């Protein structure tokens, strides 16, 4: 999962070719092909997918991406802390 306005880096073990994002209004990206990594930029809450191809045109990965407006793990910790005395 991703948190809105909190970029995340995805490293790959192969040479990156074309990349397709289902809904670029939810997640955008920048590929650093020399270092075989993709920086994901979550823009709006929602779900989308990303398909990553290698430089030979072979499909390597399909990622299901979920973008939250706030970090769900942080929210869970906050609720647990509030309920610690109950």
Coordinates of N, CA and C in Angstrom, one line a residue, residues 2 7 9 12 19 21-22 27 31 42 51 53-55 58 65 67-68 73 77 83-84:
X2 N 0.3 2.4 -0.4 CA 1.0 3.6 -0.4 C 0.2 4.7 0.3
X7 N 6.2 9.4 -1.4 CA 6.8 8.5 -2.4 C 7.5 7.3 -1.9
X9 N 10.1 3.8 -3.2 CA 10.9 3.3 -4.3 C 10.8 1.8 -4.4
X12 N 14.1 -3.2 -8.9 CA 13.8 -4.4 -9.7 C 15.2 -5.2 -9.9
X19 N 6.4 1.0 -18.8 CA 5.6 0.9 -17.6 C 4.2 1.5 -17.9
X21 N 0.4 2.5 -16.1 CA -0.4 2.7 -14.9 C -1.8 2.8 -15.3
X22 N -2.7 2.0 -14.6 CA -4.1 2.1 -14.9 C -4.7 3.4 -14.8
X27 N -1.7 7.2 -9.0 CA -0.3 7.0 -8.8 C 0.5 7.4 -10.1
X31 N 10.8 6.4 -13.7 CA 11.7 5.2 -13.8 C 13.1 5.7 -13.9
X42 N 2.3 8.5 -5.0 CA 0.9 8.4 -4.8 C 0.2 9.8 -4.7
X51 N 1.8 -2.1 -14.6 CA 2.4 -3.3 -15.3 C 3.8 -2.8 -15.7
X53 N 7.3 -3.9 -17.7 CA 7.9 -4.7 -18.7 C 9.4 -4.6 -18.6
X54 N 10.1 -5.6 -19.1 CA 11.5 -5.5 -19.2 C 11.9 -4.9 -20.5
X55 N 13.2 -4.7 -20.8 CA 13.6 -4.0 -22.0 C 13.4 -4.8 -23.3
X58 N 9.0 -8.1 -22.4 CA 8.3 -9.2 -21.6 C 7.7 -8.6 -20.4
X65 N -1.9 -1.5 -6.6 CA -1.6 -0.4 -5.8 C -2.8 0.2 -5.1
X67 N -3.8 3.4 -2.5 CA -3.3 4.6 -1.9 C -4.3 5.1 -0.9
X68 N -3.8 5.3 0.3 CA -4.6 5.8 1.4 C -4.3 7.3 1.7
X73 N -1.4 2.0 9.3 CA -0.7 1.5 10.5 C -0.6 2.6 11.6
X77 N -2.1 2.4 15.4 CA -1.3 2.7 16.6 C -2.0 3.8 17.5
X83 N -7.0 3.6 23.4 CA -7.8 2.5 24.1 C -7.0 1.7 25.1
X84 N -5.8 2.1 25.4 CA -4.9 1.3 26.3 C -5.5 1.2 27.7

